[in-house]
Coordinates of C-alpha atoms and ligand atoms in Angstrom, one line a residue:
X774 CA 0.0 0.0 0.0
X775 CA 1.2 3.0 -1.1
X776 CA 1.9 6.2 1.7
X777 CA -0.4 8.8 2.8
X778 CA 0.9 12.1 0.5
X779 CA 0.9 15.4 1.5
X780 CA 1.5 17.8 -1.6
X781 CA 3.3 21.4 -0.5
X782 CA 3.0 24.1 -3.0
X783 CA 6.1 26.8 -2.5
X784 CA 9.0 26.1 -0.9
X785 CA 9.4 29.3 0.8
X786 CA 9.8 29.4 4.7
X787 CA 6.2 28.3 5.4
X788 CA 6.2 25.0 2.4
X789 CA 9.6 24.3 4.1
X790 CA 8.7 23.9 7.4
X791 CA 5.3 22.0 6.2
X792 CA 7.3 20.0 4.1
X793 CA 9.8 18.7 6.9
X794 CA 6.9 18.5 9.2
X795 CA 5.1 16.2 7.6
X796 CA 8.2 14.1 6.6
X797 CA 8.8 13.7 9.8
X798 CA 5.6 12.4 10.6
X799 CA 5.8 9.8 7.9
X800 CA 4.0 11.4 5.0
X801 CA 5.2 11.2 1.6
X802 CA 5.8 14.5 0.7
X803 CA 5.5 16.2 -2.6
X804 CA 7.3 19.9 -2.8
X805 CA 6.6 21.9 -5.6
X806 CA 8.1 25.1 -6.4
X807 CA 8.6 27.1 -9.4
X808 CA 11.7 28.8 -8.1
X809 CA 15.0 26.9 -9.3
X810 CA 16.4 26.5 -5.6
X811 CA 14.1 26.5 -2.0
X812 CA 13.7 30.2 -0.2
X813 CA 10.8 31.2 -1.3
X814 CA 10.5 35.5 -1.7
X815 CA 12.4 36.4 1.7
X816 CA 15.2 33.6 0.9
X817 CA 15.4 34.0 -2.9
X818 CA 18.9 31.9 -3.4
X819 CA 20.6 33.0 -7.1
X820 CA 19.9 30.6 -9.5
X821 CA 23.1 27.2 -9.0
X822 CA 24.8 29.0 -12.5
X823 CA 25.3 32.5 -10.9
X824 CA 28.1 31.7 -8.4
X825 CA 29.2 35.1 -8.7
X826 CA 28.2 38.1 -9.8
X827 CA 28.2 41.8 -10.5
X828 CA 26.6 42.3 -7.0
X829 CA 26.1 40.3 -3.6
X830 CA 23.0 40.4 -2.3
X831 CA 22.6 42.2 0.8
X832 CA 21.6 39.4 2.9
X833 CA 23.4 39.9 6.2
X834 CA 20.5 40.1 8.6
X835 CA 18.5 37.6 7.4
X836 CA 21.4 35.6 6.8
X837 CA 21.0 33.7 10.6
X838 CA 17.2 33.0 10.4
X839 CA 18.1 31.9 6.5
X840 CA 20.8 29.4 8.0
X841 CA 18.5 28.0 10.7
X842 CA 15.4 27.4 8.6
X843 CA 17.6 25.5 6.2
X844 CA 19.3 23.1 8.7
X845 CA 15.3 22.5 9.8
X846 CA 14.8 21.1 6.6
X847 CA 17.8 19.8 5.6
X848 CA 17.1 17.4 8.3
X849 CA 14.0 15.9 6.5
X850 CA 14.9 16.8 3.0
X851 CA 16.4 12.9 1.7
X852 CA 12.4 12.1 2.3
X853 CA 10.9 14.8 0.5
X854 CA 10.3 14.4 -3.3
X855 CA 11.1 18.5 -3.8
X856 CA 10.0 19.4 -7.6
X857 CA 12.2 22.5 -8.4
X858 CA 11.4 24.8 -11.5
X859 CA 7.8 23.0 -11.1
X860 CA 4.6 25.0 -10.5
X861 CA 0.7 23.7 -9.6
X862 CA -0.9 25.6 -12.2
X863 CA -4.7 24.1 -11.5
X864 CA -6.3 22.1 -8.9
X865 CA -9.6 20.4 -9.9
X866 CA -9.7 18.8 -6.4
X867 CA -7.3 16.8 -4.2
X868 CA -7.0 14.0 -6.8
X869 CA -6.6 16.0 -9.6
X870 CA -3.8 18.5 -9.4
X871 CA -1.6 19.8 -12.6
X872 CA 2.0 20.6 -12.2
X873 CA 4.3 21.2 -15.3
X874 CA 8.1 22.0 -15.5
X875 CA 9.1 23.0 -18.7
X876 CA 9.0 20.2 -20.8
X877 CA 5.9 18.1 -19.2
X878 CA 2.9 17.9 -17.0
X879 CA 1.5 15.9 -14.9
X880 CA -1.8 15.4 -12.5
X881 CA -1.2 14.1 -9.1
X882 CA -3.3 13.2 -6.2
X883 CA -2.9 13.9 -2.9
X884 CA -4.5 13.2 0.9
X885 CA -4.0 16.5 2.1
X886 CA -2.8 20.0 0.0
X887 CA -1.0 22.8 1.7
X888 CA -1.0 26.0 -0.5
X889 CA 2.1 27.7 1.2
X890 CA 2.1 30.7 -2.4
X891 CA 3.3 33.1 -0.4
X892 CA 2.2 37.1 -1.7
X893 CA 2.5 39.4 -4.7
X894 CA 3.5 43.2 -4.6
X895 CA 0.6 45.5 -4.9
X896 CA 1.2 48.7 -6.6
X897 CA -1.3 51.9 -7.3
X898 CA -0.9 53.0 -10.7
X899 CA -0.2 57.1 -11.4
X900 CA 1.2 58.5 -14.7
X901 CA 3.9 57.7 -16.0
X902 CA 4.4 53.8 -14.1
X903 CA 4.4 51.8 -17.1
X904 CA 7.5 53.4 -18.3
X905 CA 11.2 51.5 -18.7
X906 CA 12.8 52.0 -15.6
X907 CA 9.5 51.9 -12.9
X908 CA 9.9 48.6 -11.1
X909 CA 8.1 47.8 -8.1
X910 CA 10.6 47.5 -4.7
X911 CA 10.2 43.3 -4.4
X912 CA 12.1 43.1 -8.2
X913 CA 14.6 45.5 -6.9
X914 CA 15.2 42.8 -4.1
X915 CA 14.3 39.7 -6.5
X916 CA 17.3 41.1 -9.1
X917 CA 19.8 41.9 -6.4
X918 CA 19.2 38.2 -4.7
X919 CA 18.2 36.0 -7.7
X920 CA 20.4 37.6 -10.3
X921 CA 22.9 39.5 -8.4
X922 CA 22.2 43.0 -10.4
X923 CA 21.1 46.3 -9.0
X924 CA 18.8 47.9 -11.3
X925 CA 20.0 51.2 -11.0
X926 CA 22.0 53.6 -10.0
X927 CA 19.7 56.3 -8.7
X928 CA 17.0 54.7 -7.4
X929 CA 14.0 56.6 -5.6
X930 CA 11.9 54.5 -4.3
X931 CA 8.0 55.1 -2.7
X932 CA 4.8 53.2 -1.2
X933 CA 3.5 52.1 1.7
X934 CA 4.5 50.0 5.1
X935 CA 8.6 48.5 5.7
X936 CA 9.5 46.9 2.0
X937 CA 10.0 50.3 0.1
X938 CA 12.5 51.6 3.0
X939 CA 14.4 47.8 3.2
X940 CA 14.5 47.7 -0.7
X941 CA 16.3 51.1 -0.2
X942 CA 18.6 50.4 2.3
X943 CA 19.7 47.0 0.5
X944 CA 20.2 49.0 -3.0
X945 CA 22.4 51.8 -1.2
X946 CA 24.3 48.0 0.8
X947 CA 25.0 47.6 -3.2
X948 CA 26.6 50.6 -4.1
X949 CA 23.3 52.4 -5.4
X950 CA 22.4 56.3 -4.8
X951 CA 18.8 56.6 -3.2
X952 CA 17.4 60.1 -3.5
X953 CA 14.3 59.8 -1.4
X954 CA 12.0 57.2 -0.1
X955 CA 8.6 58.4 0.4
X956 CA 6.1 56.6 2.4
X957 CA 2.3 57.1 3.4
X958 CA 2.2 56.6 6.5
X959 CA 5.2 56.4 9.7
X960 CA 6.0 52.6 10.3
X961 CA 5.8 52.7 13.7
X962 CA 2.6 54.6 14.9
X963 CA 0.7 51.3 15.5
X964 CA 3.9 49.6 17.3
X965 CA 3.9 52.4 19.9
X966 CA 0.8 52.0 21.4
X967 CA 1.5 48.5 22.4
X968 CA 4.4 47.3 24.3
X969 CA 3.4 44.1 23.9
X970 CA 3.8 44.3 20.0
X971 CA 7.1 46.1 20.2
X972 CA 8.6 43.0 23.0
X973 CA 7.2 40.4 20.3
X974 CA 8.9 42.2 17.5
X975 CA 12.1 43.3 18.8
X976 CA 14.6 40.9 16.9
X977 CA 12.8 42.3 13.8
X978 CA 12.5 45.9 14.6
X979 CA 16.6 45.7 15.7
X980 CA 16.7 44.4 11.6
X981 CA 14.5 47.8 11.0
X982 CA 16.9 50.1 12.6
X983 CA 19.8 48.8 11.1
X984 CA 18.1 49.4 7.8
X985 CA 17.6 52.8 9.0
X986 CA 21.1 53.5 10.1
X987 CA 21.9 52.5 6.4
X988 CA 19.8 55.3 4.8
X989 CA 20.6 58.0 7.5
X990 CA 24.5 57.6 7.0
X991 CA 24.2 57.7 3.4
X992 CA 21.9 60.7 4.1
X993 CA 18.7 59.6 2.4
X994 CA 15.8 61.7 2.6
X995 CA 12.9 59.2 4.4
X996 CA 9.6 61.1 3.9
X997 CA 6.5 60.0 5.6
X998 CA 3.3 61.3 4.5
X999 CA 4.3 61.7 1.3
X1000 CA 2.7 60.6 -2.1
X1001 CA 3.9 60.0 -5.7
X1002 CA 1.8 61.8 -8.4
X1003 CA 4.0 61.0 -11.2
X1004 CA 6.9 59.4 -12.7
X1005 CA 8.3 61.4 -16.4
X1006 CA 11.3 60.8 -18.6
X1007 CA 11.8 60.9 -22.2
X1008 CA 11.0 57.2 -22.9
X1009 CA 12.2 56.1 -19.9
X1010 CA 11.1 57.0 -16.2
X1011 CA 13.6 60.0 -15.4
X1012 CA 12.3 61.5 -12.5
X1013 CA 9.6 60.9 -9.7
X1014 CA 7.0 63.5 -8.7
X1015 CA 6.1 63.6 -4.8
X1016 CA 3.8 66.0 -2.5
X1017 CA 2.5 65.8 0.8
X1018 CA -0.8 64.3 1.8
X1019 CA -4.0 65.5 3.6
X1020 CA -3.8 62.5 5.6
X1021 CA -6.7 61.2 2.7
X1022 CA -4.1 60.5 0.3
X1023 CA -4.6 63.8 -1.2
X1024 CA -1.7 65.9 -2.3
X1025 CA -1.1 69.2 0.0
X1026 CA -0.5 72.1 -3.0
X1027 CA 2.7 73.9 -2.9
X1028 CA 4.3 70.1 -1.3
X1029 CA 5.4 69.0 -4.9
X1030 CA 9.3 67.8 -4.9
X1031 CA 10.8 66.2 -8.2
X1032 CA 13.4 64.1 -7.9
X1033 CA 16.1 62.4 -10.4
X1034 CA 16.3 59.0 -10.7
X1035 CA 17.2 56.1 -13.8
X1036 CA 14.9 53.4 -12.0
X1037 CA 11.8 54.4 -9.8
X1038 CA 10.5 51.2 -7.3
X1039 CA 6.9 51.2 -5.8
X1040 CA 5.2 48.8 -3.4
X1041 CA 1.6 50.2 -1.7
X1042 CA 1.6 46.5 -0.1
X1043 CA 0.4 42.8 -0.6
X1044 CA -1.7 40.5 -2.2
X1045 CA -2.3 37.1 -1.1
X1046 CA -1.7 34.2 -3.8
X1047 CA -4.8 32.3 -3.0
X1048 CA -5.9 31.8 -6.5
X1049 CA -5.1 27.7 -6.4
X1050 CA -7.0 27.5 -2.8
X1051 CA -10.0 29.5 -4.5
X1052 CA -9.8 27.4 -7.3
X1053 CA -10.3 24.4 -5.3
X1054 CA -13.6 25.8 -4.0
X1055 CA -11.9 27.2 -0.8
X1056 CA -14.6 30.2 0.9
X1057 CA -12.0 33.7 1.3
X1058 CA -12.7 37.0 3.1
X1059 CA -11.5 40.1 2.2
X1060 CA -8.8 42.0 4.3
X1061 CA -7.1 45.3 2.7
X1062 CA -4.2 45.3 5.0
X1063 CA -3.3 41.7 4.9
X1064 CA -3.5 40.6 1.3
X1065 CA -6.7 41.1 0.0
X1066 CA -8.6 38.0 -1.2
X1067 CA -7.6 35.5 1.7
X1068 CA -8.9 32.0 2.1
X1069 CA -10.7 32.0 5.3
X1070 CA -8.9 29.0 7.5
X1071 CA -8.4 27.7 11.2
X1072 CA -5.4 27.7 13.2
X1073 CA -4.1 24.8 11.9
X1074 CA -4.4 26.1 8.4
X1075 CA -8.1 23.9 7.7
X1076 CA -9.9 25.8 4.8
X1077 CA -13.6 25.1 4.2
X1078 CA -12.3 22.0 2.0
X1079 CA -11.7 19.0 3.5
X1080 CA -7.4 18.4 3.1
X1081 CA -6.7 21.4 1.8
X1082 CA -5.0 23.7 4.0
X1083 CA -3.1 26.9 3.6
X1084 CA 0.8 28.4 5.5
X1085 CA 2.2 31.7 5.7
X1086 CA 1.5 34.5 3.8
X1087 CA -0.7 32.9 1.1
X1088 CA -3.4 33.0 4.3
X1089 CA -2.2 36.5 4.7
X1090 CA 0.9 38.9 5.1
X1091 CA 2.7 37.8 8.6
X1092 CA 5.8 37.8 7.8
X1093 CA 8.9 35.0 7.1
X1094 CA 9.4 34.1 10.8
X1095 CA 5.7 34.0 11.4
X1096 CA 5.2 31.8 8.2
X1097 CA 8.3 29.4 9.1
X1098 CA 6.1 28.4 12.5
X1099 CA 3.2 28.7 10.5
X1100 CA 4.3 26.1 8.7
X1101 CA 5.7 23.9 11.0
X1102 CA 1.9 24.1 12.6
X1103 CA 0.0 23.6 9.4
X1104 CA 2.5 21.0 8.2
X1105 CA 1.5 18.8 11.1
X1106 CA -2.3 19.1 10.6
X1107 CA -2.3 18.4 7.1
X1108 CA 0.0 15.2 8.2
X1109 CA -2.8 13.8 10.9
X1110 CA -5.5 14.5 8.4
X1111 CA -3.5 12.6 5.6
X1112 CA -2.8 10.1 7.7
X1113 CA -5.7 9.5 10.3
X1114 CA -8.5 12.2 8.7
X1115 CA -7.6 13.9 11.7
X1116 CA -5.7 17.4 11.2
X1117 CA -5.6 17.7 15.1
X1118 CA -3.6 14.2 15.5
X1119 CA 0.0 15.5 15.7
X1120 CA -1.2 19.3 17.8
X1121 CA 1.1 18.6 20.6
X1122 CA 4.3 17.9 18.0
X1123 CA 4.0 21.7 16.9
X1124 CA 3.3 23.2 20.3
X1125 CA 6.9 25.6 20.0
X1126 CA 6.1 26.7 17.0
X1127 CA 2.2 27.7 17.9
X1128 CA 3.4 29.8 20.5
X1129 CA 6.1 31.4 18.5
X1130 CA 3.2 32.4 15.9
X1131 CA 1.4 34.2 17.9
X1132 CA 4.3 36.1 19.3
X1133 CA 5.3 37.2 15.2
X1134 CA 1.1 37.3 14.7
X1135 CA 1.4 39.8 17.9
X1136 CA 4.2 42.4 16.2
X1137 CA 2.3 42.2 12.5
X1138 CA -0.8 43.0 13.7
X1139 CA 0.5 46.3 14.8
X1140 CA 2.6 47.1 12.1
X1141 CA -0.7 46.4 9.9
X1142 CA -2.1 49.8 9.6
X1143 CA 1.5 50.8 7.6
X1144 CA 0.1 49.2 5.1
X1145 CA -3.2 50.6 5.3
X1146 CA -4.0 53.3 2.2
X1147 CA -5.3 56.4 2.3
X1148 CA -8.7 56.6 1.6
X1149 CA -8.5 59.0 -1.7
X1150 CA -5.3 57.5 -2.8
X1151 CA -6.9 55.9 -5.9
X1152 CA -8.3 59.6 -6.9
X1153 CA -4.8 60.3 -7.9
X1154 CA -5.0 57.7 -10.9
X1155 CA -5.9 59.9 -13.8
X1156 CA -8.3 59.1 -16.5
X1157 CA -5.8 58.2 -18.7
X1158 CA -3.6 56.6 -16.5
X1159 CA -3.4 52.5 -17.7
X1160 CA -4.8 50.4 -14.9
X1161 CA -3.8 47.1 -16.9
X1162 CA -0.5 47.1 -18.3
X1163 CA -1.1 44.0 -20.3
X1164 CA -4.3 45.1 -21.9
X1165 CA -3.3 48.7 -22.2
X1166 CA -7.1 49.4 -20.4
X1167 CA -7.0 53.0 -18.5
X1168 CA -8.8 54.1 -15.8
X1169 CA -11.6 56.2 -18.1
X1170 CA -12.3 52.6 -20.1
X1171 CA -12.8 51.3 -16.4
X1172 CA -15.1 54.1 -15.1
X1173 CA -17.7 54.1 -18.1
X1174 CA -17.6 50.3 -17.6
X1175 CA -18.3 51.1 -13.9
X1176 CA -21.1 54.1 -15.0
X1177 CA -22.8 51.3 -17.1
X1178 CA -23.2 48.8 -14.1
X1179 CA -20.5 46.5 -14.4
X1180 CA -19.1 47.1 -10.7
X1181 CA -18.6 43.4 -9.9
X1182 CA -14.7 42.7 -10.5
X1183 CA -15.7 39.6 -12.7
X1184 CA -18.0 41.5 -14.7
X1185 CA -15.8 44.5 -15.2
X1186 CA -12.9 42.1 -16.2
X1187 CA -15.6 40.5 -19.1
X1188 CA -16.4 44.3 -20.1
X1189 CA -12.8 45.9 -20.1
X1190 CA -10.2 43.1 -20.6
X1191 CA -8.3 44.4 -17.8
X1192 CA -7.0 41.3 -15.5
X1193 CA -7.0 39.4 -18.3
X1194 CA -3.8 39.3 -20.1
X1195 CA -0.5 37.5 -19.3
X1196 CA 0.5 38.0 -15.7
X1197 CA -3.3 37.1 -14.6
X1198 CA -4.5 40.4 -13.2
X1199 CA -1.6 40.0 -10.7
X1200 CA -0.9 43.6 -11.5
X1201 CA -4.4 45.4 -11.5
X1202 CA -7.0 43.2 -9.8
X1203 CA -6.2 45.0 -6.6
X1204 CA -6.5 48.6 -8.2
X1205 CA -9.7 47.3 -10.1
X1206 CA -11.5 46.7 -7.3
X1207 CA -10.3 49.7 -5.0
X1208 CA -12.2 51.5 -7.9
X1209 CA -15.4 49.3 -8.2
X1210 CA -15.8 49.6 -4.2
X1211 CA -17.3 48.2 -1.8
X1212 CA -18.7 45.6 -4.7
X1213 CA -15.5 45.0 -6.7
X1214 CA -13.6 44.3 -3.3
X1215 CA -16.3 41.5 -2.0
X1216 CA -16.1 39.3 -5.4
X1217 CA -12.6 37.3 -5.8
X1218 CA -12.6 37.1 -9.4
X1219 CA -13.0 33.5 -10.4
X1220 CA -9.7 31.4 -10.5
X1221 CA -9.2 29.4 -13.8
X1222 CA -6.7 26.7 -14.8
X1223 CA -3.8 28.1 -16.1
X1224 CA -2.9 29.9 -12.8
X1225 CA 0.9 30.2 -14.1
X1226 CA 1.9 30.4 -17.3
X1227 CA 2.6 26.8 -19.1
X1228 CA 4.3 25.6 -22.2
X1229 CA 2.0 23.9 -24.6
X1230 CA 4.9 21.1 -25.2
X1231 CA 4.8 20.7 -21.6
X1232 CA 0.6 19.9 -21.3
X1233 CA 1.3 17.8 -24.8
X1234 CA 3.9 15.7 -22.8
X1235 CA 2.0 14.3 -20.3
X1236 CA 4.0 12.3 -18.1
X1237 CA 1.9 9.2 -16.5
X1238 CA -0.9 10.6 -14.2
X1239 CA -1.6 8.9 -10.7
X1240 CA -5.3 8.0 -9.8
X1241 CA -6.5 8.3 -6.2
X1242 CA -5.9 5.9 -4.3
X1243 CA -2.7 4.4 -6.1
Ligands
LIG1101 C1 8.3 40.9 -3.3 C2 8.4 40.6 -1.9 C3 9.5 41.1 -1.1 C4 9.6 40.9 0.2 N1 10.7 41.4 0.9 C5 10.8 41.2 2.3 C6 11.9 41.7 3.0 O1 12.8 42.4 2.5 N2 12.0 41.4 4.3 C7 11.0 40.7 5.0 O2 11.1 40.4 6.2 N3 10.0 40.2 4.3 C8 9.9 40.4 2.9 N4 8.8 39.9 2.3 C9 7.8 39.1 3.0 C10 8.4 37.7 3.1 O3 9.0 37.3 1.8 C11 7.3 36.7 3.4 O4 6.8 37.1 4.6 C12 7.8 35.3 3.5 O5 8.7 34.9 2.4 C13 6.6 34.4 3.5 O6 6.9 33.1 3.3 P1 6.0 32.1 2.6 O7 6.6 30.8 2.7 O8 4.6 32.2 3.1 O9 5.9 32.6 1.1 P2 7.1 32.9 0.0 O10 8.4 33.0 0.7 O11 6.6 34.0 -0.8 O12 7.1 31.5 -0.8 C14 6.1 31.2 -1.7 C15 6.7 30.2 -2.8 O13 5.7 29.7 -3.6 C16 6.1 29.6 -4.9 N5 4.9 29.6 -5.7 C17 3.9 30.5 -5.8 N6 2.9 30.1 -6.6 C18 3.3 28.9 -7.1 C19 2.7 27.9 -8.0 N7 1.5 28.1 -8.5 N8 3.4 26.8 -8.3 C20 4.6 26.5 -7.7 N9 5.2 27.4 -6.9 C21 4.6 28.5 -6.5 C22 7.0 30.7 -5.1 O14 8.0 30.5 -6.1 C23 7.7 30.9 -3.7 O15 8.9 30.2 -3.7 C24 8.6 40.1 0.9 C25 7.6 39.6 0.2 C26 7.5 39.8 -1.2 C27 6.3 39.3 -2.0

């Protein structure tokens, strides 16, 4: 008789630690990544043919939590079947899931699916962001770690909550000129009021300062309150366009500063990858600060489907430390229910890492309202500002859409085209449905097979399926 299976999907922190967990519990275990090496977004390793490099990544503080998560699964890794360069691009239910590398696909079964996808950057659009040279802050990181380039040399980077200032602070650790980060809101209002938070988060927040220290000694301007109206250039971004805000998002007149830079980063926050857990027919809530569309799960990561649960940020932003226990915890459910259709089986095995969780769930829920926009924010995207870079649809297309009833995010997608081209609405769901409101914001656009982009020589090659049960 074959072994109980428990499939992982992302092998950052969170499908790391769920991955060893259930190893060590005596799962088979499946871990599926599209990345070429195990990290995930916080941990991105360059690919095994870039031993060099123009730049190292600046790596240093993370480099201890990076080394101890490792050794954790290091220690279970000879029994996990880790697919690199592979991603789940549909799940049609537990004993039906597609994965394809580049030359072939396959559909495999499993007794219990952990969605561990991790986040994507959110940005809001304004004039001038679709030109060469506007990246958003996580691709400043992702080249600088994954491809060891910097992709600039004057950077200015803007947005919302701690990324844009990190980002900074590791371009300058990489020999980069920074002329301003602008952010807003202050990081650390929430954090204040509650000692509790700060004692939680202090091993992060000493990572904070120490980013801090980077940008005041090479005397970068951080601006809080601030908000970027525009980015210009002659066919390339040449120079970002800040102001003050009215505490609405609102630019204060007479505030505007311009500022030069070849490469202009934003991030205004998160959005939860939960489209293969919706696409499994998993029920999601919406929550602005924490990642949008987010499956709606129990401690132990149990969604409203039987076996499929969800770890770390995927469920919602809390962080790499927070999604390392996370997983740990949620690796151990989706072990008992494999196992004994009991996710609450093996509770007392991840005990440690429960109680660390809630200490990291402690410190992000007060550095939550960082990433919290302000409410006219989207009033600065103009009319013909493009909303959906892959469709080229601006924000006037999505208005008379809106005027003519379509304020339901699937509906507006139908009627505009926007979401609908390559990178999957990834880009402008968020933005979409900021604009739609209160509607646009309560409907997860549907989730359709093809989550990540596959060759068509790869779904022609199938590779033997397995059948339940096998
Ligand atoms: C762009 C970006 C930059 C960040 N920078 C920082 C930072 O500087 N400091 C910090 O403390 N935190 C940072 N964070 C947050 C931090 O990365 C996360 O809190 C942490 O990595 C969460 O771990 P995770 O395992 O939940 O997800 P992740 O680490 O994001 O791992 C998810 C994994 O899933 C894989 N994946 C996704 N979809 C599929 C699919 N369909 N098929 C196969 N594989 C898939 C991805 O390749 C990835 O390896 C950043 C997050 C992002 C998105």
């Amino acid at each position: 008789m074959s072994r109980a299976r428990v499939v992982v999907v992302g092998a950052g922190p969170a499908g790391m630690m769920a991955a060893a967990q259930a190893a060590r519990l005596g799962c088979a275990v499946l871990l599926v990544d599209e990345a070429p090496r195990p990290g995930g977004q916080i941990h991105r390793q360059p690919s095994p043919s870039l031993a060099g490099g123009a730049v190292s990544a600046a790596a240093r503080p993370e480099a201890e939590r990076k080394r101890r998560l490792f050794e954790r699964f290091a220690r279970h890794a000879g029994s996990i079947d880790h697919r690199p360069g592979t991603s789940v691009t549909a799940v049609y239910g537990l004993d039906r899931i597609l994965i394809a590398d580049e030359t072939s696909s396959q559909l495999i079964r499993a007794d219990a699916l952990v969605v561990a996808t991790g986040l994507h950057e959110r940005v809001v659009p304004v004039p001038g962001w679709t030109l060469p040279g506007v990246v958003t802050a996580g691709a400043l990181q992702a080249l600088l770690k994954g491809g060891r380039v910097r992709a600039g040399d004057r950077i200015a980077v803007a947005g919302a909550g701690p990324l844009p200032l990190v980002a900074a602070a590791q371009m300058v650790e990489a020999g980069a000129t920074v002329p301003v980060v602008a952010l807003l809101r202050p990081l650390w209002l929430g954090l204040l009021r509650d000692p509790a938070a700060l004692w939680a988060g202090r091993g992060v927040l000493s990572e904070g300062w120490r980013w801090l220290s980077v940008l005041r000694r090479a005397g970068v301007p951080v601006l809080t309150r601030h908000v970027a109206l525009s980015v210009s250039g002659d066919g390339a971004a040449e120079r970002l366009v800040i102001a003050r805000h009215d505490g609405r998002g609102r630019p204060v007149p007479g505030t505007e500063q311009r500022f030069a830079a070849d490469t202009i980063a934003f991030n205004h926050g998160f959005t939860a990858n939960s489209d293969l857990a919706r696409m499994a027919g998993a029920e999601t809530r919406f929550d602005p600060r924490r990642g949008g569309w987010l499956p709606v799960r129990d401690s132990d990561g149990a969604t409203s489907v039987p076996g499929l649960f969800v770890a770390g940020d995927a469920g919602g932003l809390a962080g790499g430390l927070a999604a390392a226990c996370d997983g740990a915890v949620v690796g151990a459910a989706a072990a008992g229910w494999a196992l004994h259709r009991d996710a609450g089986r093996f509770a007392a095995q991840a005990a440690t890492d429960r109680a660390e969780r809630a200490r990291h769930w402690t410190f992000q829920a007060a550095l939550a309202p960082s990433w919290e926009l302000p409410p006219d924010i989207h009033a600065l995207v103009t009319p013909a500002t493009v909303v959906c870079r892959c469709e080229g649809v601006t924000r006037a297309r999505i208005d008379r859409a809106i005027a003519d009833g379509h304020d339901g995010l699937n509906g507006l997608k139908r009627n505009t085209r926007a979401g609908m081209g390559s990178c999957g609405g990834r880009s402008c769901l968020r933005t979409l449905a900021a604009l739609a409101g209160p509607r646009g914001e309560g409907e997860a656009v549907n989730a359709r097979p093809g989550i990540r982009p596959v060759a068509l020589a790869a779904l022609a090659n199938r590779v033997s399926d397995e059948s339940m049960g096998s």
